[in-house]
mmCIF file of C-alpha atoms and ligand atoms in Angstrom:
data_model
loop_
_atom_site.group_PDB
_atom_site.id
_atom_site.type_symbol
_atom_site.label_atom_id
_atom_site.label_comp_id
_atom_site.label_asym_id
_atom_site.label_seq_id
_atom_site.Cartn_x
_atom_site.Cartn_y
_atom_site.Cartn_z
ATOM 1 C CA UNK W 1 184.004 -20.515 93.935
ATOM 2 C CA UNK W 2 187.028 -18.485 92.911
ATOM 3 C CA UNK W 3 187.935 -20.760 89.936
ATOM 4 C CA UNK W 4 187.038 -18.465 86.830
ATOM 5 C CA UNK W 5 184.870 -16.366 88.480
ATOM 6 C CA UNK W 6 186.253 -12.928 90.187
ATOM 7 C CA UNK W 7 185.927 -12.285 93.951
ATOM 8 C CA UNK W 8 183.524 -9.075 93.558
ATOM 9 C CA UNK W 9 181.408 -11.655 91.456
ATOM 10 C CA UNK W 10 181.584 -14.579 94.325
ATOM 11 C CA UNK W 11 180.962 -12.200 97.707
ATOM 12 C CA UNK W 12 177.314 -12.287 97.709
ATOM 13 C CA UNK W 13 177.159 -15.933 96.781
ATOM 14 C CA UNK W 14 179.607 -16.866 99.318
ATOM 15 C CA UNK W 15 177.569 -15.604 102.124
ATOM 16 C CA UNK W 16 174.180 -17.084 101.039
ATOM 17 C CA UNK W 17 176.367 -20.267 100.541
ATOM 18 C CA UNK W 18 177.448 -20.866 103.843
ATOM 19 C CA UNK W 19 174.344 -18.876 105.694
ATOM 20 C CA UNK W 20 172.224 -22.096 103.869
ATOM 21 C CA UNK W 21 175.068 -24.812 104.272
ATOM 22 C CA UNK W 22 177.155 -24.072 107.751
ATOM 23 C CA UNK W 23 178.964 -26.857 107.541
ATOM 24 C CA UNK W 24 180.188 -30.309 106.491
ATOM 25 C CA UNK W 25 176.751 -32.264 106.992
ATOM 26 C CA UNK W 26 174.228 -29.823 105.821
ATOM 27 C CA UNK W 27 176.453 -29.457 102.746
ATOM 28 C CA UNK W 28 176.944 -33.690 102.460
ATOM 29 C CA UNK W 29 173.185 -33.987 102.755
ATOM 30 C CA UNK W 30 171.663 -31.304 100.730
ATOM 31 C CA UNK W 31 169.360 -32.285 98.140
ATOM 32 C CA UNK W 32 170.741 -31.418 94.750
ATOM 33 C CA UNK W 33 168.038 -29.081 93.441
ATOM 34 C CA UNK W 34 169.013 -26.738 96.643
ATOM 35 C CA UNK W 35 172.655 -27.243 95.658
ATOM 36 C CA UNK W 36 172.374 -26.049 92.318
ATOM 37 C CA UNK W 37 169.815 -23.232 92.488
ATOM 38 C CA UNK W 38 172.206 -21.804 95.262
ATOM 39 C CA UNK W 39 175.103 -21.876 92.879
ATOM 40 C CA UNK W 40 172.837 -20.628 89.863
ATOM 41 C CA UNK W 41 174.774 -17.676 87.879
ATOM 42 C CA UNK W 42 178.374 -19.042 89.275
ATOM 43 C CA UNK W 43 178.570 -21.214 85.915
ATOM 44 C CA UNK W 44 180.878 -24.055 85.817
ATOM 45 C CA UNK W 45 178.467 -26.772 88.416
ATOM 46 C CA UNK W 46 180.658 -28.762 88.451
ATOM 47 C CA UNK W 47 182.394 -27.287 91.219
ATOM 48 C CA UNK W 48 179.862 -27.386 93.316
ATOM 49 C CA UNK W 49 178.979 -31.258 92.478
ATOM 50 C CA UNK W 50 182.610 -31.619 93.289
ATOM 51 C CA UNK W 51 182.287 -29.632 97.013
ATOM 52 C CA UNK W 52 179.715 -31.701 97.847
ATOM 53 C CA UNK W 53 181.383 -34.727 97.179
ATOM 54 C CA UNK W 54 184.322 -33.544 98.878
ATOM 55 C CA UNK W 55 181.949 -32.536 101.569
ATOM 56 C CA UNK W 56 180.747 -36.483 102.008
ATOM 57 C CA UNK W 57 184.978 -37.941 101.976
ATOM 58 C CA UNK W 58 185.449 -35.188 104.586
ATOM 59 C CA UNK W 59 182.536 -36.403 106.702
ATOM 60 C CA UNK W 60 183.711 -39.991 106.518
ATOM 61 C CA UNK W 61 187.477 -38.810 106.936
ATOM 62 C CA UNK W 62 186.287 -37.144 110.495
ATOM 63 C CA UNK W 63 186.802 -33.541 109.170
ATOM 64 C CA UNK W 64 189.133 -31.437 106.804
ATOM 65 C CA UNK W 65 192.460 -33.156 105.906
ATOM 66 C CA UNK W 66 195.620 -31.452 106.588
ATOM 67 C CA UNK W 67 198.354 -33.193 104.754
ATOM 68 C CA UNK W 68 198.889 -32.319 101.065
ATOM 69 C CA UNK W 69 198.053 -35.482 99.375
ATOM 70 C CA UNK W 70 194.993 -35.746 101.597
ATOM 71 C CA UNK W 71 193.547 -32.214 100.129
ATOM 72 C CA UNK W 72 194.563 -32.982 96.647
ATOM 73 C CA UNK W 73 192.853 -36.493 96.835
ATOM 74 C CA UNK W 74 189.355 -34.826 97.302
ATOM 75 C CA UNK W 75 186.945 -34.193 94.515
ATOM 76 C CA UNK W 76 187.805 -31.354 92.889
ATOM 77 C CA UNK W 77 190.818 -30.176 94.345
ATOM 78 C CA UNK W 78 193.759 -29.825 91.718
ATOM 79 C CA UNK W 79 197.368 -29.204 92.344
ATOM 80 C CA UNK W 80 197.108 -25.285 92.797
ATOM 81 C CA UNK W 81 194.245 -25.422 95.227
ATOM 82 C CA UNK W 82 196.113 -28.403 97.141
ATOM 83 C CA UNK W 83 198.903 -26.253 97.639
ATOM 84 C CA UNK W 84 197.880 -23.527 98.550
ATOM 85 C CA UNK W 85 195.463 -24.605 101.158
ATOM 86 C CA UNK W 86 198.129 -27.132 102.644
ATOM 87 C CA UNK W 87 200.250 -24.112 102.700
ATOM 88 C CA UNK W 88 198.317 -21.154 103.866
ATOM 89 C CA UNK W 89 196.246 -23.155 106.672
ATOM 90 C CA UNK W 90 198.361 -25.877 107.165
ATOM 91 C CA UNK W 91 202.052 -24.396 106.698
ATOM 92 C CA UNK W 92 203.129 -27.252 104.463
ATOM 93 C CA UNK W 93 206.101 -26.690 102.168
ATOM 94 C CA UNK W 94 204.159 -26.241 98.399
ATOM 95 C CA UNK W 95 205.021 -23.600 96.122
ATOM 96 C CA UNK W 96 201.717 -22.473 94.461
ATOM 97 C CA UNK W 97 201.034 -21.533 90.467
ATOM 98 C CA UNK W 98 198.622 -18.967 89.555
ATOM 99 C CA UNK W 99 198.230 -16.206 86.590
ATOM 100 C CA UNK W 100 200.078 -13.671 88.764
ATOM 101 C CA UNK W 101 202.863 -16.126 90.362
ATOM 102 C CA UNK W 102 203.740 -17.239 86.452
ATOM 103 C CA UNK W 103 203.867 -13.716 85.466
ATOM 104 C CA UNK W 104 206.447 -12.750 88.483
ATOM 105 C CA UNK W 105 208.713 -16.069 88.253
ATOM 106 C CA UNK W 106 208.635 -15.817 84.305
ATOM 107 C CA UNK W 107 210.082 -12.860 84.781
ATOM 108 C CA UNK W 108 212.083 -13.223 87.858
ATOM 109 C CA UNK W 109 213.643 -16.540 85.802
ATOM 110 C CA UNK W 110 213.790 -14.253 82.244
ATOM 111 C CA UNK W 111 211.799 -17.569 81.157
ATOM 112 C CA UNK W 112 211.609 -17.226 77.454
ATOM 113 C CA UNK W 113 209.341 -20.371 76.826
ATOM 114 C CA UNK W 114 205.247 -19.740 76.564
ATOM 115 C CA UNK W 115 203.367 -19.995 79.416
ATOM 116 C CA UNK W 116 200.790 -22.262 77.877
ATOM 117 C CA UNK W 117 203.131 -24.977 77.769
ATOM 118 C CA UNK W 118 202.585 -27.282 80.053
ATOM 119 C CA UNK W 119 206.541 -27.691 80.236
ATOM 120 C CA UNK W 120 207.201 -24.382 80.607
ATOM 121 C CA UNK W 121 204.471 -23.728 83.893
ATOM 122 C CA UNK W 122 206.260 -27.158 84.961
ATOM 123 C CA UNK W 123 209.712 -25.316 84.913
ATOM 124 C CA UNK W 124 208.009 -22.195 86.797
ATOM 125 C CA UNK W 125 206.403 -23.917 89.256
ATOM 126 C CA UNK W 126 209.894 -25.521 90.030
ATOM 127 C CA UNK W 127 211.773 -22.350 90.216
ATOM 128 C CA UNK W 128 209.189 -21.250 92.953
ATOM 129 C CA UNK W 129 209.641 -24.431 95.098
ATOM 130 C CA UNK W 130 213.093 -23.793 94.742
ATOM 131 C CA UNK W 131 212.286 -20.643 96.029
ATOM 132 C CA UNK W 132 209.715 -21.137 98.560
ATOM 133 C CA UNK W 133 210.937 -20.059 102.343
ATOM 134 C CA UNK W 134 210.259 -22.876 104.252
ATOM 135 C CA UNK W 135 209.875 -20.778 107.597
ATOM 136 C CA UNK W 136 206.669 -19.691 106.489
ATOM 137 C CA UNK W 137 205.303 -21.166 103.134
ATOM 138 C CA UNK W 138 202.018 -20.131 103.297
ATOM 139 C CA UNK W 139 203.187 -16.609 103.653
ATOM 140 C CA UNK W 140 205.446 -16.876 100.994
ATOM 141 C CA UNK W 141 202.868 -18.168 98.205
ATOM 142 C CA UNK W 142 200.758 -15.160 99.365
ATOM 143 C CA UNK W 143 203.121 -12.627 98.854
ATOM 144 C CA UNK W 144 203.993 -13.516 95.477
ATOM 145 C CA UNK W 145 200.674 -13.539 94.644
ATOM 146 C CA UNK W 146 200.357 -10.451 96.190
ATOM 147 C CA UNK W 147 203.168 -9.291 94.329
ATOM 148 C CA UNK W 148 202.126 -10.524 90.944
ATOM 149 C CA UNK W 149 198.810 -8.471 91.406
ATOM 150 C CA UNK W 150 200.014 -5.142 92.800
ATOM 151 C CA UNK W 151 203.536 -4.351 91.696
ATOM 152 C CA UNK W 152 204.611 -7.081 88.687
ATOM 153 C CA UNK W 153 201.566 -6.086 86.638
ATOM 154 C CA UNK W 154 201.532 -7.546 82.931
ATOM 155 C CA UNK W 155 201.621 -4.234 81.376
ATOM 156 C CA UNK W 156 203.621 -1.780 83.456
ATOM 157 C CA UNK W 157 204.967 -3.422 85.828
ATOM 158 C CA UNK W 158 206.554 -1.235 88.801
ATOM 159 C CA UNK W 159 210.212 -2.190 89.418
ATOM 160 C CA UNK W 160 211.666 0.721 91.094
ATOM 161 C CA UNK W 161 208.903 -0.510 93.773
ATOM 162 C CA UNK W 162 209.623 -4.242 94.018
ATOM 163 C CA UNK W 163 211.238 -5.861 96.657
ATOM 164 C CA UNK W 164 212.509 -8.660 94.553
ATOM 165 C CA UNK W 165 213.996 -6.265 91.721
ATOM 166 C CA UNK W 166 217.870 -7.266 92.551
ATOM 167 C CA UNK W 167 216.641 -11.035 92.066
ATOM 168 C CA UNK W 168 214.890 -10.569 89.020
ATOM 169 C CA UNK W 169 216.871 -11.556 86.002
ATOM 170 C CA UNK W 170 213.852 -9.725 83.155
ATOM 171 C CA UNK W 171 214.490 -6.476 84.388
ATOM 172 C CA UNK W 172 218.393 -6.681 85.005
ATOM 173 C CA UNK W 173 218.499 -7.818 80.920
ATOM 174 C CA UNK W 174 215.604 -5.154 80.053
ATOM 175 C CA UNK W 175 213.326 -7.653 79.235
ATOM 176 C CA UNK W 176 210.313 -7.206 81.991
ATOM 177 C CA UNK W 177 208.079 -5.945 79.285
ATOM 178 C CA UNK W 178 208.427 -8.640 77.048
ATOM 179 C CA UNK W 179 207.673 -11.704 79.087
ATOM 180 C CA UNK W 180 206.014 -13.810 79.521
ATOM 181 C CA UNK W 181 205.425 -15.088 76.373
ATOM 182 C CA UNK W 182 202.093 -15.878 75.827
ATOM 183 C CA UNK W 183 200.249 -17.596 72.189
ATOM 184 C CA UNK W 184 196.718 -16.342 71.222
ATOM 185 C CA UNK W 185 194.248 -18.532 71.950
ATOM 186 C CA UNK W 186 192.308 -19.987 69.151
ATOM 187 C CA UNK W 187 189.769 -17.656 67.160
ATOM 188 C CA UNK W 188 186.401 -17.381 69.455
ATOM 189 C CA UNK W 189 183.093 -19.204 67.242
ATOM 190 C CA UNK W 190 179.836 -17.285 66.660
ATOM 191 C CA UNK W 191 177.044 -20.015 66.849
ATOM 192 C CA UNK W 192 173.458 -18.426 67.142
ATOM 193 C CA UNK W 193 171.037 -21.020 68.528
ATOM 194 C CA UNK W 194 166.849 -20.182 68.627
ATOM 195 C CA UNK W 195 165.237 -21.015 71.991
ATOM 196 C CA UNK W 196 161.383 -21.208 72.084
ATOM 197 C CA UNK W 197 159.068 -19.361 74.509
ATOM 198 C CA UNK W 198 155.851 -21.626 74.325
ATOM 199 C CA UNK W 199 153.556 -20.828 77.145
ATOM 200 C CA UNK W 200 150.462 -22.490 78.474
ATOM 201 C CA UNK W 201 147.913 -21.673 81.119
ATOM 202 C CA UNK W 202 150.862 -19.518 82.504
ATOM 203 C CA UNK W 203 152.956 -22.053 82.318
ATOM 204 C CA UNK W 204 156.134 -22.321 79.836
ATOM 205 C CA UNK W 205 157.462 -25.641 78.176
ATOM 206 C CA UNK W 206 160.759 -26.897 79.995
ATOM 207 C CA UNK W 207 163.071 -29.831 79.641
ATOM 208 C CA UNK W 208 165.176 -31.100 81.825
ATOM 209 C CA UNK W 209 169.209 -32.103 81.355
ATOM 210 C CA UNK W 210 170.000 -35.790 82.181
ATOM 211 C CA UNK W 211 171.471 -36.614 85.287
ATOM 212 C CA UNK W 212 174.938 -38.013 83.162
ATOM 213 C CA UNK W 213 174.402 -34.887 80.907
ATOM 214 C CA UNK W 214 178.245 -34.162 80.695
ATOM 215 C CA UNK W 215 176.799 -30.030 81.122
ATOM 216 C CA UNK W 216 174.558 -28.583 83.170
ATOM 217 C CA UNK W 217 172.960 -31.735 85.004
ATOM 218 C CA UNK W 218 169.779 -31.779 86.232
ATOM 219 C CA UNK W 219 169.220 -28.687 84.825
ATOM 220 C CA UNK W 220 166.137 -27.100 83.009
ATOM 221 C CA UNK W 221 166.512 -25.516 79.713
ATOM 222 C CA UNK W 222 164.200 -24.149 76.992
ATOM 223 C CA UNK W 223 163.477 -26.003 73.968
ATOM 224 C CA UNK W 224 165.759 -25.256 71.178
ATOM 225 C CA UNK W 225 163.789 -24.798 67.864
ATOM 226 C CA UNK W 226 165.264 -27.997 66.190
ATOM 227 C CA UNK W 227 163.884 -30.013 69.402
ATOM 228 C CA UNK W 228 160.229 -28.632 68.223
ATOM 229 C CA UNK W 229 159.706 -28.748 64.953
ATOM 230 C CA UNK W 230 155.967 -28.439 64.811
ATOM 231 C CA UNK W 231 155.701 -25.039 66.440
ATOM 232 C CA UNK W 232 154.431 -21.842 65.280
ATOM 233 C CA UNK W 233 156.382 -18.892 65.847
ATOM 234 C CA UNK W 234 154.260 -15.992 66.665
ATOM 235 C CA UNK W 235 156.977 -13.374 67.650
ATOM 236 C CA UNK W 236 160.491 -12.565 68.996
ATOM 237 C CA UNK W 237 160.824 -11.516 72.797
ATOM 238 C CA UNK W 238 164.558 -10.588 72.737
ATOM 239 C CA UNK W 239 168.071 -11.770 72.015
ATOM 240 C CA UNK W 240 171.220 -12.119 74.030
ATOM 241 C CA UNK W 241 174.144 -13.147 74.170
ATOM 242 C CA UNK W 242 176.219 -16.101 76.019
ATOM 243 C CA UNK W 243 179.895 -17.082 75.979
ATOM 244 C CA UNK W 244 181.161 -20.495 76.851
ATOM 245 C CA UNK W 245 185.087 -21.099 76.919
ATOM 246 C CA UNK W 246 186.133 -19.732 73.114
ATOM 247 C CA UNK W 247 182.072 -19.741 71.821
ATOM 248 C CA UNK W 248 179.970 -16.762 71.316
ATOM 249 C CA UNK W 249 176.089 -17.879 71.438
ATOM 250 C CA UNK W 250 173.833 -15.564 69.942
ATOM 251 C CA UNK W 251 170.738 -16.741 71.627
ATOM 252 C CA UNK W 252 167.402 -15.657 69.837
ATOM 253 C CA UNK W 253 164.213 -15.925 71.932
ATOM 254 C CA UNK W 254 161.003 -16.621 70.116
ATOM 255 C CA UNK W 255 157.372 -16.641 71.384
ATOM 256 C CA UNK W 256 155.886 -19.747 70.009
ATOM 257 C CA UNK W 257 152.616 -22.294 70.000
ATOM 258 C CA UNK W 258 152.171 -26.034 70.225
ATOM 259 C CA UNK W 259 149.176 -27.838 69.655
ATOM 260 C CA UNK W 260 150.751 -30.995 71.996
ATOM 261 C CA UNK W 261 153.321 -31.170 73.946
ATOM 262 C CA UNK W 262 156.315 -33.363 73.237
ATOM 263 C CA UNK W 263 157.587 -36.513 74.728
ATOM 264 C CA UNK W 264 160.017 -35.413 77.465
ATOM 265 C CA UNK W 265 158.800 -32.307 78.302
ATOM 266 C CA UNK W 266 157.401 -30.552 80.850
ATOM 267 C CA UNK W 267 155.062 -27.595 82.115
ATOM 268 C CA UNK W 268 156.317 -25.611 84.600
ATOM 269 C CA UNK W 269 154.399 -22.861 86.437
ATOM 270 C CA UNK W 270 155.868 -19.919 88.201
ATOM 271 C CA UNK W 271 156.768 -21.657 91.324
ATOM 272 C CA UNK W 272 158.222 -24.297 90.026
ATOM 273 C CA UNK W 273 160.874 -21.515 87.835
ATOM 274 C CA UNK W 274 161.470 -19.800 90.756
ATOM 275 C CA UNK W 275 162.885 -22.830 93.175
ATOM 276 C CA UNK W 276 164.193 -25.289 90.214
ATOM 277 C CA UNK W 277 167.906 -25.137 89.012
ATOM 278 C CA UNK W 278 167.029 -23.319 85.648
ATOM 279 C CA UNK W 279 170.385 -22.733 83.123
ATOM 280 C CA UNK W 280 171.666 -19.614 82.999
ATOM 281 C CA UNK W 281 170.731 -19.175 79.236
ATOM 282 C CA UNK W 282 166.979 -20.195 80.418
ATOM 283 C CA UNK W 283 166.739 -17.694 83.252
ATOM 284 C CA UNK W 284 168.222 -15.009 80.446
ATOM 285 C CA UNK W 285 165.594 -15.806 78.082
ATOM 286 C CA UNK W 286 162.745 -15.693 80.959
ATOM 287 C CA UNK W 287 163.891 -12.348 82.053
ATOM 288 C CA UNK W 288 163.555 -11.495 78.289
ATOM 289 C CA UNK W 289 159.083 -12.809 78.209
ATOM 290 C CA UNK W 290 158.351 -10.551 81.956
ATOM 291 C CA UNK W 291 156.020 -9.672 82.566
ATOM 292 C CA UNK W 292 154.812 -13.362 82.770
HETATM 293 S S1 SF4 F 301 211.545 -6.324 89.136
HETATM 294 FE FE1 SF4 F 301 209.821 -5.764 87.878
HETATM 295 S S2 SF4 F 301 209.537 -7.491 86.463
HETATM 296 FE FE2 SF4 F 301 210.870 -8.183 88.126
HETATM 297 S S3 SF4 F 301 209.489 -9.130 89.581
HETATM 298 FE FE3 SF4 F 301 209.729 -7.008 90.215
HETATM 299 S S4 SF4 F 301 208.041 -5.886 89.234
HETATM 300 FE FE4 SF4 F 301 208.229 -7.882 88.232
#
């Protein structure tokens, strides 16, 4: 849940998580409606496709593996999550690489090379596991993280504090504010997309994502006005906006007719909004018609 989303952001959906899935089997078995309008607001499904696939291997493995390749062969675990699970639970010897850890060994190295290279993050990583005390990896990881967060901030960071400041080549050459190095990203887009707010009987006209839709899966969305071209626009409820990776969507919400209903889509009442996975930009633009 922690992968691009922040820990105040994940506590509340953490605890509903596991108060409605316990454990391996009710997690391997749920039905994927229940999956998804649990995780609904976390963004990025995937991950929680992925846990429940990861959920099923576990089940058939007999329970949670505890060697590294094990972990990193399930669904949806990567290198860093690998490590540092075979590490913190399972004391194995794996340096781990997050924002903070780059920052303090870019530093700690006087790495002049950007961080965004996949070389460079190789070469970091490295100098960790070099690093790493094998008495007690998993304590080791945590405290540079630890330190990375606290003490070797990016802007100020607090040497006269640190207990790695006689290691740390940056500061000893006067260089601590200057790395890492770090390119801009690319310019963010500005798209602005129109979604339609037709409504029926108290009912509003849904469609659903495909189940190999490569976003969003199974997932119910609002028309888009290109996907109904034969509807009257009556008024505009609200606008918002939504960012995806390095795209700003300006999202306009229009109230609209239809004299028939198009192939593909559906009515859905009330219930049916309130229990179905719904996108986040959908349940935006609902929030934007109430009262309903
Ligand atoms: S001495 Fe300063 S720059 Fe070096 S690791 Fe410590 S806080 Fe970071």
């Amino acid at each position: 849940m922690l992968q691009q989303t922040r820990v105040e952001t994940v506590i509340p959906y953490y605890e509903r998580f596991l108060e409605r899935f316990p454990g391996l089997a009710s997690l391997a078995e749920a039905p994927e409606a229940d999956l998804l309008a649990c995780w609904a607001g976390l963004g990025y499904y995937t991950r929680v496709r992925n846990m429940q696939r990861a959920a099923r291997a576990m089940l058939e493995m007999g329970g949670f593996p505890t060697d590294y390749e094990a972990i990193r062969g399930l669904p949806g675990v990567g290198d860093y999550t690998a490590a540092a699970v075979a590490s913190i639970a399972f004391g194995a010897p794996y340096a781990v690489l997050d924002g903070n850890v780059m920052r303090v060994m870019a530093r700690v190295e006087d790495e002049p090379g950007d961080i965004r290279s996949t070389v460079v993050r190789r070469r970091l990583l490295d100098a960790a596991q070099r690093r790493l005390d094998a008495a007690d990896p998993g304590l080791f990881n945590q405290a540079l993280m630890e330190l990375g967060a606290t003490l070797c901030a990016p802007a100020n960071p607090k040497c006269l504090l640190c207990p790695v400041e006689t290691h740390c080549v940056a500061r000893r050459n006067g260089r601590e504010r200057e790395l890492p190095v770090k390119s801009r990203p690319g310019q963010r887009r500005a798209v602005v997309v129109t979604l339609l707010a037709i409504e029926k009987d108290g009912r509003l006209l849904m469609w659903r994502r495909a189940e190999d839709s490569a976003r969003l899966a199974g997932f119910w969305e609002l028309p888009e006005s290109e996907m109904a071209p034969d509807a009257e626009i009556v008024g505009v409820a609200g606008t918002f906006r939504h960012s995806i990776t390095n795209t700003t969507y300006e999202m306009v919400v229009k109230r609209a007719r239809l004299a028939r209903k198009p192939l593909g889509f559906s009515w859905l009442d009330e219930d049916q909004l309130r229990t179905l996975p719904l996108s986040t930009t959908a349940r935006k633009a609902i929030a934007l018609l109430a009262p309903r």
